[in-house]
Coordinates of C-alpha atoms and ligand atoms in Angstrom, one line a residue:
X1 CA 81.3 93.1 104.8
X2 CA 82.3 91.0 108.0
X3 CA 83.5 88.2 105.9
X4 CA 85.6 90.5 104.3
X5 CA 86.9 92.0 108.1
X6 CA 87.6 88.4 109.2
X7 CA 90.3 88.4 105.9
X8 CA 92.1 91.4 106.5
X9 CA 92.0 91.0 110.9
X10 CA 95.2 91.1 112.7
X11 CA 95.5 90.4 116.7
X12 CA 97.2 91.1 119.1
X13 CA 100.5 89.1 119.7
X14 CA 100.2 88.0 123.8
X15 CA 102.3 85.1 125.0
X16 CA 103.1 83.4 122.3
X17 CA 99.2 84.0 120.6
X18 CA 97.6 85.7 118.4
X19 CA 94.4 86.8 120.2
X20 CA 91.7 89.3 120.0
X21 CA 91.2 92.1 122.3
X22 CA 88.4 91.8 124.5
X23 CA 86.7 94.6 123.3
X24 CA 85.7 92.8 120.5
X25 CA 86.1 96.3 118.4
X26 CA 88.8 96.6 115.6
X27 CA 90.4 99.8 114.3
X28 CA 90.4 100.3 110.4
X29 CA 93.6 101.1 108.6
X30 CA 93.2 102.7 105.1
X31 CA 95.6 103.5 102.4
X32 CA 96.1 107.1 101.8
X33 CA 97.1 107.1 98.4
X34 CA 93.6 105.9 97.6
X35 CA 91.5 106.5 100.8
X36 CA 88.9 103.9 99.7
X37 CA 91.3 100.8 100.6
X38 CA 90.9 99.2 103.3
X39 CA 94.6 97.9 104.1
X40 CA 93.4 96.2 107.1
X41 CA 91.6 95.7 110.9
X42 CA 93.8 95.8 114.2
X43 CA 92.4 95.4 117.3
X44 CA 91.3 98.3 119.6
X45 CA 92.4 97.1 122.5
X46 CA 91.5 98.0 126.0
X47 CA 93.9 98.6 129.3
X48 CA 92.9 94.9 130.2
X49 CA 94.8 93.9 127.0
X50 CA 97.7 95.6 127.7
X51 CA 98.1 94.7 131.3
X52 CA 97.7 90.8 129.7
X53 CA 100.6 91.4 127.7
X54 CA 102.6 92.9 130.5
X55 CA 101.9 90.0 132.3
X56 CA 102.8 87.2 129.6
X57 CA 106.1 90.0 129.3
X58 CA 107.0 89.5 132.7
X59 CA 106.1 85.9 133.3
X60 CA 108.8 85.0 130.4
X61 CA 111.6 87.3 131.9
X62 CA 113.5 85.2 134.3
X63 CA 114.0 82.3 132.0
X64 CA 114.8 84.8 128.8
X65 CA 117.4 86.6 131.0
X66 CA 119.2 83.9 131.9
X67 CA 120.0 82.6 128.3
X68 CA 122.8 83.8 127.3
X69 CA 123.0 86.9 125.4
X70 CA 124.6 85.0 122.3
X71 CA 121.8 82.8 122.3
X72 CA 119.7 85.3 122.1
X73 CA 121.5 86.8 119.7
X74 CA 120.8 83.8 117.4
X75 CA 116.9 84.5 117.7
X76 CA 117.0 87.6 115.9
X77 CA 119.4 86.1 113.1
X78 CA 116.2 84.0 112.6
X79 CA 114.0 86.8 112.6
X80 CA 116.2 88.5 110.1
X81 CA 116.0 85.9 107.6
X82 CA 112.5 85.5 108.2
X83 CA 112.0 89.0 107.4
X84 CA 114.4 89.1 104.3
X85 CA 112.5 86.2 103.2
X86 CA 109.2 88.3 103.0
X87 CA 110.5 92.2 102.2
X88 CA 108.1 92.4 99.3
X89 CA 105.4 91.6 101.5
X90 CA 106.1 93.7 104.4
X91 CA 107.4 96.9 102.1
X92 CA 104.5 96.9 100.3
X93 CA 102.1 96.9 102.9
X94 CA 104.4 99.8 104.4
X95 CA 103.7 101.5 101.2
X96 CA 99.9 101.0 101.3
X97 CA 99.8 101.5 104.8
X98 CA 101.5 105.1 105.4
X99 CA 102.0 105.8 101.4
X100 CA 106.3 106.2 101.5
X101 CA 107.1 104.5 97.4
X102 CA 107.7 101.1 97.5
X103 CA 111.5 101.5 96.7
X104 CA 112.1 103.5 99.9
X105 CA 109.7 101.0 101.7
X106 CA 112.0 98.1 100.8
X107 CA 115.0 100.0 101.4
X108 CA 113.7 100.3 105.1
X109 CA 112.7 96.9 105.4
X110 CA 116.2 95.9 104.3
X111 CA 117.5 98.2 106.8
X112 CA 115.6 96.3 109.2
X113 CA 117.3 93.3 108.6
X114 CA 120.5 95.0 108.9
X115 CA 119.6 95.7 112.2
X116 CA 118.5 92.9 113.5
X117 CA 121.6 91.0 112.2
X118 CA 123.8 94.1 114.0
X119 CA 122.1 93.2 117.3
X120 CA 122.2 89.6 117.0
X121 CA 126.2 90.1 116.8
X122 CA 125.9 92.6 119.7
X123 CA 125.4 89.3 121.7
X124 CA 129.0 88.5 121.6
X125 CA 130.5 91.9 122.7
X126 CA 131.6 92.4 126.1
X127 CA 129.5 93.8 128.4
X128 CA 132.0 95.1 131.6
X129 CA 135.3 96.2 132.3
X130 CA 137.9 95.3 134.9
X131 CA 138.9 98.1 136.9
X132 CA 142.1 98.3 139.1
X133 CA 140.5 98.1 142.9
X134 CA 142.9 99.8 145.7
X135 CA 142.7 96.7 147.5
X136 CA 145.1 94.2 145.7
X137 CA 143.1 91.0 146.5
X138 CA 140.1 92.3 145.3
X139 CA 138.6 91.8 141.9
X140 CA 136.5 95.1 140.6
X141 CA 134.4 95.0 137.9
X142 CA 131.2 95.8 135.8
X143 CA 128.6 93.8 134.7
X144 CA 125.1 94.8 133.1
X145 CA 121.7 93.9 134.0
X146 CA 118.4 93.8 131.8
X147 CA 116.1 96.5 132.9
X148 CA 112.9 93.9 132.6
X149 CA 109.6 94.3 130.8
X150 CA 110.3 97.4 128.0
X151 CA 107.3 99.0 126.9
X152 CA 107.7 100.4 123.4
X153 CA 105.8 102.7 121.7
X154 CA 106.6 103.5 118.0
X155 CA 105.0 106.1 115.2
X156 CA 104.1 105.3 111.8
X157 CA 106.8 107.2 109.6
X158 CA 109.3 104.2 109.9
X159 CA 107.1 101.3 110.8
X160 CA 109.4 98.5 110.3
X161 CA 112.8 100.1 111.1
X162 CA 111.9 102.0 114.1
X163 CA 110.2 99.3 116.2
X164 CA 113.3 96.9 114.8
X165 CA 115.6 99.2 116.2
X166 CA 114.0 99.3 119.9
X167 CA 112.8 95.6 120.1
X168 CA 116.5 94.1 118.8
X169 CA 118.5 95.4 121.4
X170 CA 115.9 95.2 123.9
X171 CA 115.7 91.5 123.4
X172 CA 119.7 90.6 123.3
X173 CA 120.5 92.3 126.6
X174 CA 118.4 90.2 128.1
X175 CA 114.5 92.3 128.6
X176 CA 111.4 91.3 127.3
X177 CA 108.8 93.3 125.0
X178 CA 105.4 94.7 124.5
X179 CA 105.2 97.0 121.3
X180 CA 102.5 99.4 121.1
X181 CA 102.7 100.5 117.3
X182 CA 101.6 103.4 115.9
X183 CA 97.6 102.9 115.1
X184 CA 98.2 104.2 111.3
X185 CA 100.9 101.4 110.9
X186 CA 99.7 98.5 113.0
X187 CA 99.2 96.2 109.7
X188 CA 102.5 96.3 109.4
X189 CA 103.7 96.2 112.6
X190 CA 101.6 93.0 113.1
X191 CA 103.4 91.4 109.9
X192 CA 106.9 92.3 111.6
X193 CA 105.7 90.3 114.6
X194 CA 105.1 87.6 112.6
X195 CA 108.4 87.3 111.7
X196 CA 109.3 87.2 115.8
X197 CA 106.5 84.4 116.0
X198 CA 108.1 82.2 113.8
X199 CA 111.7 82.6 114.8
X200 CA 110.6 80.6 117.9
X201 CA 110.7 83.2 120.7
X202 CA 109.7 81.9 124.1
X203 CA 105.8 82.6 124.8
X204 CA 105.8 86.0 126.1
X205 CA 109.4 87.6 125.0
X206 CA 107.8 89.3 122.8
X207 CA 104.2 90.5 122.8
X208 CA 102.1 93.4 120.3
X209 CA 98.9 95.5 121.7
X210 CA 97.4 97.6 119.3
X211 CA 94.9 100.5 120.3
X212 CA 95.1 104.2 120.5
X213 CA 98.0 105.7 122.0
X214 CA 95.5 107.8 124.6
X215 CA 94.4 104.1 125.9
X216 CA 97.4 101.5 125.4
X217 CA 100.2 104.2 125.6
X218 CA 98.4 105.3 128.6
X219 CA 98.2 101.6 130.0
X220 CA 102.2 101.2 129.7
X221 CA 102.9 104.8 131.0
X222 CA 101.1 103.5 134.5
X223 CA 102.1 99.7 134.2
X224 CA 104.0 99.4 137.4
X225 CA 105.3 96.3 136.1
X226 CA 107.2 97.8 132.9
X227 CA 110.1 99.0 134.1
X228 CA 111.6 100.8 131.0
X229 CA 109.5 103.1 128.1
X230 CA 111.3 103.8 124.8
X231 CA 109.3 106.3 122.6
X232 CA 109.5 108.0 119.3
X233 CA 107.2 110.2 118.3
X234 CA 105.7 113.6 118.8
X235 CA 107.0 116.3 121.4
X236 CA 103.7 116.4 122.8
X237 CA 103.2 112.7 123.6
X238 CA 106.8 112.0 124.6
X239 CA 106.5 114.5 127.8
X240 CA 103.7 112.9 128.7
X241 CA 105.5 109.3 128.7
X242 CA 108.7 110.6 130.4
X243 CA 106.5 112.8 133.2
X244 CA 104.7 109.3 133.7
X245 CA 107.1 107.3 133.8
X246 CA 109.4 109.8 135.7
X247 CA 106.5 110.2 138.4
X248 CA 106.7 106.1 138.9
X249 CA 110.6 106.1 138.9
X250 CA 110.5 104.0 135.3
X251 CA 113.7 104.5 132.8
X252 CA 112.4 106.2 129.9
X253 CA 114.3 106.9 126.5
X254 CA 111.9 109.7 124.0
X255 CA 112.8 110.8 120.3
X256 CA 111.0 113.4 119.1
X257 CA 110.7 116.3 116.7
X258 CA 113.4 117.6 114.4
X259 CA 113.6 121.5 112.7
X260 CA 116.4 120.3 110.8
X261 CA 118.3 123.1 108.7
X262 CA 120.7 123.0 105.8
X263 CA 123.1 125.7 105.3
X264 CA 124.8 126.3 102.2
X265 CA 127.4 128.6 102.2
X266 CA 129.3 130.6 99.3
X267 CA 131.9 128.3 98.4
X268 CA 129.8 125.0 98.1
X269 CA 128.9 122.3 95.4
X270 CA 125.5 124.1 94.5
X271 CA 124.4 121.0 92.8
X272 CA 125.4 118.7 95.6
X273 CA 123.2 121.4 98.2
X274 CA 120.1 121.4 95.7
X275 CA 120.1 117.5 95.2
X276 CA 120.8 116.9 99.2
X277 CA 117.8 119.7 99.7
X278 CA 115.8 118.0 97.5
X279 CA 116.0 114.5 99.0
X280 CA 116.2 115.5 103.1
X281 CA 113.3 118.0 102.2
X282 CA 110.6 115.8 99.9
X283 CA 111.9 112.3 100.5
X284 CA 108.8 110.2 102.6
X285 CA 107.1 113.6 101.6
X286 CA 109.2 115.3 104.4
X287 CA 107.7 112.8 107.1
X288 CA 111.3 112.3 108.7
X289 CA 112.1 113.6 112.1
X290 CA 115.6 114.4 110.6
X291 CA 113.7 115.7 107.3
X292 CA 115.5 119.3 105.9
X293 CA 113.1 121.6 106.8
X294 CA 115.1 125.2 106.7
X295 CA 117.4 126.2 104.0
X296 CA 119.9 128.7 105.0
X297 CA 121.8 130.2 101.9
X298 CA 124.6 132.3 101.6
X299 CA 123.7 135.8 99.5
X300 CA 126.2 135.6 96.8
X301 CA 125.0 132.0 95.8
X302 CA 121.1 132.5 97.0
X303 CA 119.5 133.3 93.6
X304 CA 121.5 130.4 91.7
X305 CA 120.3 128.1 94.2
X306 CA 117.0 128.8 94.4
X307 CA 116.5 128.7 90.4
X308 CA 118.0 124.9 90.6
X309 CA 115.9 123.7 93.2
X310 CA 112.7 125.5 91.8
X311 CA 113.6 123.2 88.2
X312 CA 114.5 120.2 90.5
X313 CA 111.2 120.3 92.2
X314 CA 109.3 120.4 88.9
X315 CA 111.1 116.9 88.1
X316 CA 109.6 115.0 91.3
X317 CA 106.8 112.7 90.4
X318 CA 103.8 112.9 92.6
X319 CA 101.4 109.8 93.1
X320 CA 100.8 106.3 94.6
X321 CA 103.8 104.9 96.1
X322 CA 103.2 101.2 94.7
X323 CA 103.3 102.6 91.1
X324 CA 107.0 102.8 89.2
X325 CA 108.1 106.2 88.6
X326 CA 106.9 107.9 91.6
X327 CA 109.2 109.6 93.5
X328 CA 106.9 110.7 96.3
X329 CA 103.8 109.5 97.9
X330 CA 100.9 110.8 100.0
X331 CA 100.9 112.2 103.4
X332 CA 100.4 109.3 105.7
X333 CA 96.7 110.3 106.9
X334 CA 94.3 113.0 106.7
X335 CA 94.9 114.6 109.8
X336 CA 98.7 114.8 108.6
X337 CA 97.7 116.7 105.4
X338 CA 95.4 119.0 107.4
X339 CA 98.2 119.7 109.8
X340 CA 100.5 120.7 106.5
X341 CA 97.9 122.6 104.9
X342 CA 97.5 124.6 107.7
X343 CA 101.5 125.6 108.3
X344 CA 101.3 126.4 104.4
X345 CA 98.1 128.9 105.4
X346 CA 100.0 130.2 108.3
X347 CA 103.5 130.7 106.2
X348 CA 101.5 132.8 104.0
X349 CA 99.4 134.7 106.8
X350 CA 102.6 135.5 108.7
X351 CA 104.2 137.3 105.2
X352 CA 106.8 134.4 103.8
X353 CA 106.3 134.6 100.0
X354 CA 105.3 130.8 98.3
X355 CA 107.3 130.8 95.6
X356 CA 106.6 126.8 95.2
X357 CA 103.8 124.3 95.4
X358 CA 101.4 125.3 98.4
X359 CA 98.2 123.1 97.2
X360 CA 96.8 120.2 98.0
X361 CA 96.2 117.6 94.7
X362 CA 92.9 116.8 94.3
X363 CA 92.2 115.9 90.7
X364 CA 92.7 112.5 88.8
X365 CA 94.9 109.9 90.0
X366 CA 95.3 112.4 93.2
X367 CA 91.1 112.2 94.3
X368 CA 91.4 109.7 96.5
X369 CA 94.2 110.4 98.4
X370 CA 96.0 112.9 100.3
X371 CA 98.3 114.7 98.3
X372 CA 100.3 117.8 98.8
X373 CA 102.5 119.7 96.2
X374 CA 106.5 120.3 97.3
X375 CA 106.3 123.6 98.8
X376 CA 109.1 126.2 98.9
X377 CA 108.6 129.4 101.0
X378 CA 111.0 132.4 100.6
X379 CA 111.3 135.5 103.1
X380 CA 110.9 133.8 105.6
X381 CA 112.0 135.2 109.1
X382 CA 113.4 133.4 111.6
X383 CA 111.1 133.8 113.9
X384 CA 107.7 132.9 111.8
X385 CA 105.8 129.5 112.6
X386 CA 107.1 128.2 109.5
X387 CA 110.6 128.3 110.3
X388 CA 110.1 127.0 114.1
X389 CA 107.8 124.3 114.3
X390 CA 108.0 121.0 113.0
X391 CA 105.7 120.4 110.1
X392 CA 106.4 116.8 108.9
X393 CA 105.5 117.5 105.5
X394 CA 106.8 118.6 102.1
X395 CA 107.6 122.3 102.9
X396 CA 111.0 124.3 102.8
X397 CA 111.7 127.5 104.3
X398 CA 114.1 129.3 102.5
X399 CA 116.3 132.4 104.1
X400 CA 119.1 134.4 102.8
X401 CA 122.3 135.2 105.5
X402 CA 125.5 137.6 104.9
X403 CA 127.7 134.8 106.9
X404 CA 128.7 131.3 108.6
X405 CA 127.8 133.1 112.1
X406 CA 124.3 134.5 110.9
X407 CA 123.9 131.0 109.7
X408 CA 124.9 129.3 112.5
X409 CA 122.6 132.0 114.9
X410 CA 119.5 131.3 112.7
X411 CA 120.1 127.7 112.5
X412 CA 120.4 127.3 116.3
X413 CA 117.5 129.4 116.9
X414 CA 114.5 126.9 117.4
X415 CA 113.9 124.7 120.4
X416 CA 114.9 121.8 118.2
X417 CA 118.8 119.8 117.9
X418 CA 118.0 116.5 115.9
X419 CA 120.0 116.9 112.7
X420 CA 122.0 119.4 110.5
X421 CA 123.9 119.9 107.6
X422 CA 126.0 122.0 106.0
X423 CA 127.4 122.7 102.6
X424 CA 130.6 124.2 102.3
X425 CA 134.2 122.9 100.8
X426 CA 136.0 125.3 103.8
X427 CA 137.7 123.1 106.5
X428 CA 137.3 126.2 109.2
X429 CA 133.3 126.5 108.2
X430 CA 133.1 122.4 108.4
X431 CA 135.0 122.9 112.0
X432 CA 132.9 125.6 113.3
X433 CA 129.6 123.8 112.2
X434 CA 130.7 120.6 114.0
X435 CA 131.3 123.0 117.2
X436 CA 129.0 125.3 117.4
X437 CA 125.7 123.3 116.0
X438 CA 123.3 122.6 118.7
X439 CA 122.3 119.2 117.0
X440 CA 122.9 115.4 117.9
X441 CA 123.2 114.2 113.9
X442 CA 125.9 116.7 112.2
X443 CA 126.3 116.3 108.7
X444 CA 128.5 118.1 106.5
X445 CA 128.4 117.6 102.6
X446 CA 125.4 115.3 103.4
X447 CA 121.8 115.9 103.4
X448 CA 120.0 116.1 107.2
X449 CA 118.1 112.7 106.9
X450 CA 120.6 110.1 107.0
X451 CA 121.5 107.5 109.7
X452 CA 123.9 104.2 110.2
X453 CA 122.4 101.7 112.4
X454 CA 125.6 101.5 114.0
X455 CA 126.0 104.9 115.1
X456 CA 124.6 106.5 117.8
X457 CA 121.0 108.3 117.0
X458 CA 119.5 111.2 119.0
X459 CA 119.2 115.0 119.7
X460 CA 120.0 117.8 121.7
X461 CA 117.4 120.1 122.8
X462 CA 113.8 119.6 122.9
X463 CA 114.4 116.7 120.2
X464 CA 114.9 114.1 122.6
X465 CA 115.4 113.0 126.5
X466 CA 119.5 113.3 125.9
X467 CA 119.6 109.6 125.3
X468 CA 120.9 107.6 122.2
X469 CA 119.5 104.9 119.9
X470 CA 121.0 102.7 118.0
X471 CA 125.0 101.3 117.7
X472 CA 126.4 100.5 120.6
X473 CA 124.9 103.2 122.4
X474 CA 121.6 101.1 122.7
X475 CA 122.9 99.1 125.7
X476 CA 122.7 102.2 127.5
X477 CA 119.2 102.4 127.9
X478 CA 118.5 99.0 127.5
X479 CA 120.9 97.9 130.7
X480 CA 122.2 99.2 133.7
X481 CA 125.3 99.0 135.2
X482 CA 126.3 96.9 138.1
X483 CA 129.8 97.4 139.8
X484 CA 131.2 94.4 141.7
X485 CA 133.6 94.0 144.0
X486 CA 134.6 90.6 144.7
X487 CA 137.1 89.6 147.3
Ligands
LIG501 P1 102.1 110.8 118.6 O1 103.6 110.8 119.4 O2 100.8 111.1 118.8 O3 102.5 109.1 118.3 C1 103.3 108.5 118.0 C2 103.0 107.1 119.1 O4 102.7 107.2 120.5 C3 101.8 106.2 118.2 O5 102.1 104.4 118.8 C4 100.6 106.8 119.1 O6 99.6 106.0 118.9 C5 101.1 106.9 120.5 N1 100.5 107.9 121.8 C6 99.5 108.4 121.0 N2 98.9 109.2 122.2 C7 99.6 108.8 123.4 C8 99.7 108.9 124.6 N3 98.5 109.9 124.9 N4 100.3 108.2 125.4 C9 101.4 107.6 125.0 N5 101.0 107.2 123.5 C10 100.4 107.7 122.8 O7 102.7 111.1 116.9 P2 101.3 111.4 115.5 O8 101.8 110.1 115.1 O9 100.0 111.8 116.2 O10 102.2 112.4 114.7 C11 102.4 113.9 115.2 C12 103.3 114.4 115.0 O11 104.2 114.0 115.6 C13 103.5 114.4 113.6 O12 103.2 115.6 112.9 C14 105.3 114.7 113.7 O13 105.0 116.4 113.9 C15 105.3 114.1 115.0 N6 106.2 113.0 114.8 C16 107.8 112.8 114.9 C17 108.3 111.6 114.7 C18 109.5 111.5 114.8 O14 110.4 110.5 114.6 N7 110.3 112.6 115.5 C19 107.2 110.6 114.4 C20 106.0 110.8 114.2 C21 105.6 111.8 114.3 P3 98.4 106.1 118.1 O15 99.0 106.1 116.7 O16 97.2 105.1 118.2 O17 98.0 107.6 118.2

C-alpha cells in the first residue's frame, strides 16, 4: 500500500520546489465513477505550510513586479504550450477526479490554454490614461500597481479553467500567487502547476498548497501578507472569506452560486430551446454555476416543449465519462450526490410533481459510482426550495406562465443573479429581458451556461461580490489604479 501511495503522491509547490507537508499526512482523491479507484494522494497541509508559501510569494514579489508585463506574459505563453502538449493527460485526470466526460474535460483544458495566451497578450496592452490637467505645465495620468501576494481559492467543477483564469491575470499584472485548489480536484491542480513549474517561473512567483478548506482556506483569510483573495465556490464559504478579508483590509473577489432560469416564450424556436435546456441543465451533470435550473415556459407551448424535453432526456447516455458515447458522468463526489438526492426528496415533499428521473443509479456499471438520473419536476411553485436554492446537479424545475412579465417576475424572485437565458424571436421581448433581468450574464437564444474568456464574467445579487473576472475586467481586481501628477 505505501508503495502505491508513493507512486501516486503529489506534493505542495512552494518556492519553486515540490515539498511534502510538515504534517506527513495525505488526502485521497477518488474517482466518482468508480470509488474503488484512488486517482492520487495530495498533501493534507497545515497552516505552517501555507504561511511558508506566502513567505516565498512575498520574497519573489519585488523582482517579479519589476519585470515588464510583456516579459511576464512570455512565461504564460510557455505555460500554454506545455499545457497544450499535455492536454490529454490533464483532461483524463480531470475526468477521473471529478467525473465530467472526457470531451468536456478536453474542451476545458483547451480553454485553459486559450486563457493563458489571452492574458499573455494582455501584458502588451495599455494600463492607463493621460488626463488633461487644469495646470497646463503638468502631466496627469493613471497607471496600475499590482496588489502583491494573491491567494487563489478554487472549486472542483472547473479544476483547470478557474485556477488559470485567476492565476494568469494575477501573474501578468505583477502579483505573486498562492493557489489552494479544491481538495476534490487537487491532483488535476498539481498537473496544472507542473506546467507552470516547467515554464521556469522564478522561485516563489507561483505556489500551491493543498489541504482542507477549513485549514488552508482559513489560513489564506488570516495571513496578513496576502493582499488580495480571489474565490469561486459556495455562498457560505464566499461570505466567510469576504468578511475575513474585509476585517483585515484585504481586497477580495467572490464568484458564487446561481439559480439560473431559461424563459421560453410563445414565439420561441422550441427545438432550439429544448436543446439549450438539455445542454444547460445536464452537461457536467448540472454542476456548473451557470447551469440552467429553472425552466419558465409560456402556457401556450408548455405541453409541446415538455414532450420534446422528456423525449430528449431519454437519449442521454449516463456512465463513466472516460467511456466513448457517454454524455453525462457521475456527480463529483458522494456528498454532492447526497445533496442532490436530498433536494429531489424536498421537491417531492413540498408538492412538486416528479415527471422524470429522480433516482440514484446503483446497478451494473453504476455500482461503484455516484450516479443520478437527469431529473425534471413540474408544478413547481416559485417559493419552493427547488426553485430557490442552488442544487448543483441535473435537476430542472418547470414552471408555466402567461406572459413575459410574469416570467420575469419569477425569474428575478431568487437571491441569485448569475446567468439567465430567454428564447424568443420578438425583439421587444429580448430588450425587456436585457433591461429587466437581474443577472450578470444575459443570454438570448442561447443556453444559460456558456462564457467567452475575453468577456467579463460575474453575477449580480448574491452571486458575486459585484466584481467581474475574465477578459479585460480582470485588471480591476488584480491591480490598483495610481493617479499620477507630474510637474
Ligand atoms: P466550497 O465553497 O466549500 O469550496 C470551494 C473552495 O473553498 C474549495 O477550495 C474549498 O476547499 C474551499 N473552502 C472550503 N471551506 C473553506 C473555508 N472555511 N475557508 C476558506 N476556504 C474554504 O464549495 P464545495 O466544493 O463544498 O461545494 C459546495 C457547493 O458550492 C456546491 O454544491 C455548489 O452549490 C457550490 N459551488 C459553486 C461553484 C460555483 O462555480 N459557483 C463551484 C463549486 C461549488 P476544500 O475543497 O478543501 O473544501
